[in-house]
GROMACS .gro file of C-alpha atoms in nm:
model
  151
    1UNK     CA    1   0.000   0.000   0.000
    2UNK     CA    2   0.151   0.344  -0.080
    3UNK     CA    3   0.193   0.569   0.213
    4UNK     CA    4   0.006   0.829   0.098
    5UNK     CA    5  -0.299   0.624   0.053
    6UNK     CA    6  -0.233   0.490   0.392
    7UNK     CA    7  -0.237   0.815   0.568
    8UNK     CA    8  -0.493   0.904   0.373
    9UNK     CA    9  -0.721   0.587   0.486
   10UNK     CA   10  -0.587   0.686   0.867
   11UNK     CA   11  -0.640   1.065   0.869
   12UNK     CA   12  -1.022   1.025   0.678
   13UNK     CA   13  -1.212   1.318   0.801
   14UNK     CA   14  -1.574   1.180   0.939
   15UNK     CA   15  -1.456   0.870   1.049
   16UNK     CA   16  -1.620   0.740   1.349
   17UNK     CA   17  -1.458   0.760   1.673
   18UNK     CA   18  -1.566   0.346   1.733
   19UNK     CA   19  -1.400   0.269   1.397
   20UNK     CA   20  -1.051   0.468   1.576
   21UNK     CA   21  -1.053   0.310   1.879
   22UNK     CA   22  -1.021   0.691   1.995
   23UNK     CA   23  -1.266   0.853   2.234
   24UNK     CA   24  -1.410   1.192   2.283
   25UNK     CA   25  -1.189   1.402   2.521
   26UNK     CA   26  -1.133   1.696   2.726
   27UNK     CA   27  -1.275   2.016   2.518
   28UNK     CA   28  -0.933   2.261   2.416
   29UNK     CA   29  -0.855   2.040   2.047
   30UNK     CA   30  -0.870   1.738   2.243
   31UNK     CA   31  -1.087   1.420   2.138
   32UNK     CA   32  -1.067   1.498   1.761
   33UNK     CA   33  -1.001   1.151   1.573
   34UNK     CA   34  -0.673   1.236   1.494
   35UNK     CA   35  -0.540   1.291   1.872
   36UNK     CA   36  -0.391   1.006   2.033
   37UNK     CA   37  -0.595   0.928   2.353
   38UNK     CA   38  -0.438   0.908   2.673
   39UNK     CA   39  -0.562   0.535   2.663
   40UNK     CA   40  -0.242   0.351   2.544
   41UNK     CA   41  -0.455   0.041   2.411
   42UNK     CA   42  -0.674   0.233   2.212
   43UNK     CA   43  -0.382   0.414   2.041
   44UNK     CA   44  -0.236   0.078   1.990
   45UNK     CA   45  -0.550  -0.060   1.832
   46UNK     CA   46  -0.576   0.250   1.621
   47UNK     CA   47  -0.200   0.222   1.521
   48UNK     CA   48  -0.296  -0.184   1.436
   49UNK     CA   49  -0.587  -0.107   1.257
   50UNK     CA   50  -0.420   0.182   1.025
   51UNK     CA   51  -0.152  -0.062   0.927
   52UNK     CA   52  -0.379  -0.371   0.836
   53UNK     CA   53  -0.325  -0.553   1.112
   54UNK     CA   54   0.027  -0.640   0.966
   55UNK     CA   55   0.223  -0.898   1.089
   56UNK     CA   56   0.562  -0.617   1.058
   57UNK     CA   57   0.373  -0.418   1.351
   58UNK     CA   58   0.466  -0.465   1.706
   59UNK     CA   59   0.388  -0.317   2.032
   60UNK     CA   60   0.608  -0.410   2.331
   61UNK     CA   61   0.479  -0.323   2.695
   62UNK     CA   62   0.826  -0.264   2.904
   63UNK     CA   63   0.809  -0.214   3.254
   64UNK     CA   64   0.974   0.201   3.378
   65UNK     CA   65   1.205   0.148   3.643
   66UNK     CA   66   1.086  -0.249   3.641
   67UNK     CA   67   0.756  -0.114   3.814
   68UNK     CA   68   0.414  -0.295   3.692
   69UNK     CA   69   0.234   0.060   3.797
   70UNK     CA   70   0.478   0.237   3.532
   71UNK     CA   71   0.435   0.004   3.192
   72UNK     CA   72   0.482   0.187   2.880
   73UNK     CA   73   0.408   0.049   2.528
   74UNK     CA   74   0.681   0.056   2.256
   75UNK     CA   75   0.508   0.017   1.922
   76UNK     CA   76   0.708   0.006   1.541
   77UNK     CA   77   0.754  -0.210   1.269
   78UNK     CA   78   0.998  -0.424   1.273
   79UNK     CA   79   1.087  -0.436   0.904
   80UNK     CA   80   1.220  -0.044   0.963
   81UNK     CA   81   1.444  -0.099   1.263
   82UNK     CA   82   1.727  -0.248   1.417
   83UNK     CA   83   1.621  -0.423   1.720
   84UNK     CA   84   1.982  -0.390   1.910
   85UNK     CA   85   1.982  -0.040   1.854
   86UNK     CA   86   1.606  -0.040   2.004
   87UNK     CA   87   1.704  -0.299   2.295
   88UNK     CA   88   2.030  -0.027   2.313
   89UNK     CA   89   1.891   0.318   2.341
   90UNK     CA   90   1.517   0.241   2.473
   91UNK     CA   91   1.449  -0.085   2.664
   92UNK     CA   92   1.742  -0.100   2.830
   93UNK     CA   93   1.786   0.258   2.965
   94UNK     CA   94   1.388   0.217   3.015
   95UNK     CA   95   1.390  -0.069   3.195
   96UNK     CA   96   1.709   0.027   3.398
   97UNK     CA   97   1.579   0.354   3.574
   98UNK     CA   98   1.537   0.351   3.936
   99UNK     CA   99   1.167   0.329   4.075
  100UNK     CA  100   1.254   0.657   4.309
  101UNK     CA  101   1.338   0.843   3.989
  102UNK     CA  102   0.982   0.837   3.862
  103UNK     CA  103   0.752   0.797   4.147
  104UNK     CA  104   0.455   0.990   4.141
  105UNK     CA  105   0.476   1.081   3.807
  106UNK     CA  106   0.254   0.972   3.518
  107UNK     CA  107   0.145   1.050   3.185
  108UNK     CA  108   0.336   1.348   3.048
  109UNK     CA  109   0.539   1.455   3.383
  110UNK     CA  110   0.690   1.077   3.334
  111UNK     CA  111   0.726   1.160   2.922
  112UNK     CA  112   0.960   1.493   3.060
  113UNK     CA  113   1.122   1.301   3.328
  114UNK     CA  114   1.212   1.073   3.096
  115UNK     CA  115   1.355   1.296   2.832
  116UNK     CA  116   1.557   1.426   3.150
  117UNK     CA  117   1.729   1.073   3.251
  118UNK     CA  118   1.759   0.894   2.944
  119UNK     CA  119   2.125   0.899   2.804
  120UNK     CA  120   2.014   0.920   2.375
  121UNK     CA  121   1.698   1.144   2.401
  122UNK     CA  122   1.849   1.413   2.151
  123UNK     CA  123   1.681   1.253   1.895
  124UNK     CA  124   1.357   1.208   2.027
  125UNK     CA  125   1.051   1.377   1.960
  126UNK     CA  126   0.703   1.409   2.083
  127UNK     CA  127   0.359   1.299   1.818
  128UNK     CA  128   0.012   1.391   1.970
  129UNK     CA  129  -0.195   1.306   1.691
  130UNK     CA  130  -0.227   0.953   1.508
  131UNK     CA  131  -0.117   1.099   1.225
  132UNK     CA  132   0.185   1.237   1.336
  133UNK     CA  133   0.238   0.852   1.503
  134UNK     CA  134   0.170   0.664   1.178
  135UNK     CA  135   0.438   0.930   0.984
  136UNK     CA  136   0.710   0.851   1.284
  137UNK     CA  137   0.631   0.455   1.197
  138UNK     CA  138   0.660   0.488   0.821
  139UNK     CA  139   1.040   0.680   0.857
  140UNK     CA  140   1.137   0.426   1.086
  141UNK     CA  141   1.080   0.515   1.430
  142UNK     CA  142   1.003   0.342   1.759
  143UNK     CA  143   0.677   0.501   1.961
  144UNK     CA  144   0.674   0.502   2.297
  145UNK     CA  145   0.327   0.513   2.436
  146UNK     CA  146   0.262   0.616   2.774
  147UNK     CA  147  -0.049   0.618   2.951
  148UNK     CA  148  -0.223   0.928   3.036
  149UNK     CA  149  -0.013   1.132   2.827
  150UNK     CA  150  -0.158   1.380   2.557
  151UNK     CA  151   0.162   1.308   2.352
   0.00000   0.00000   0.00000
């Protein structure tokens, strides 16, 4: 499928919110079909759904810190990256902070604490819309999706 035909398929105006896996939000821009939702599995399903349920899409749930109460989702097709770099500059630093470094926060406070304590987060940059999340998965990017975030 050309990529243009596929974002055009994703980003159809009209489409019903059921059909998205995306709910209506907060008023402010919020809860348009194109924002990501701060419900990670409804992003995920969205994400899934946009890219044909193909068997190149993955989403990995990796544990912050190794805390259950912290999970984040890691979604990208596997085709487009190298999964030691991914395991090198995501999971591992992910999975390695310490619990104390990220209690209490959630949603996008953990996103910015994050950004803070990771060693490679020069390159990384924040989507808020599905769009924006299918483009980063097309040029070969890893998503992290975290729950409660608006981003």
């Amino acid at each position: 499928m050309k990529v243009p035909s596929l974002l055009k398929r994703v980003l159809r105006k009209g489409r019903p919110p059921s059909k998205t896996g995306l709910r209506a939000m907060a008023p402010g821009g919020i809860g348009r079909p194109e924002d990501l939702s701060p419900d990670v599995n409804a992003n995920v399903a969205s994400l899934r759904a946009a890219f044909g349920d193909s068997a190149d899409f993955y989403a990995r749930h990796i544990l912050v810190g190794g805390s259950p109460a912290k999970k984040i989702v890691i979604v990208f097709l596997r085709s487009m990256v190298d999964l030691e770099i991914l395991r090198e500059s995501l999971t591992n630093p992910v999975t390695a902070i310490k619990p104390d470094q990220v209690a209490g926060l959630s949603g996008d406070k953990l996103i910015d604490r994050m950004r803070v304590i990771l060693p490679l987060t020069r390159g990384m940059e924040t989507v808020s819309t599905l769009g924006g999340a299918v483009s980063a998965l097309l040029e070969g990017r890893a998503i992290g999706l975290v729950p409660g975030a608006s981003m």
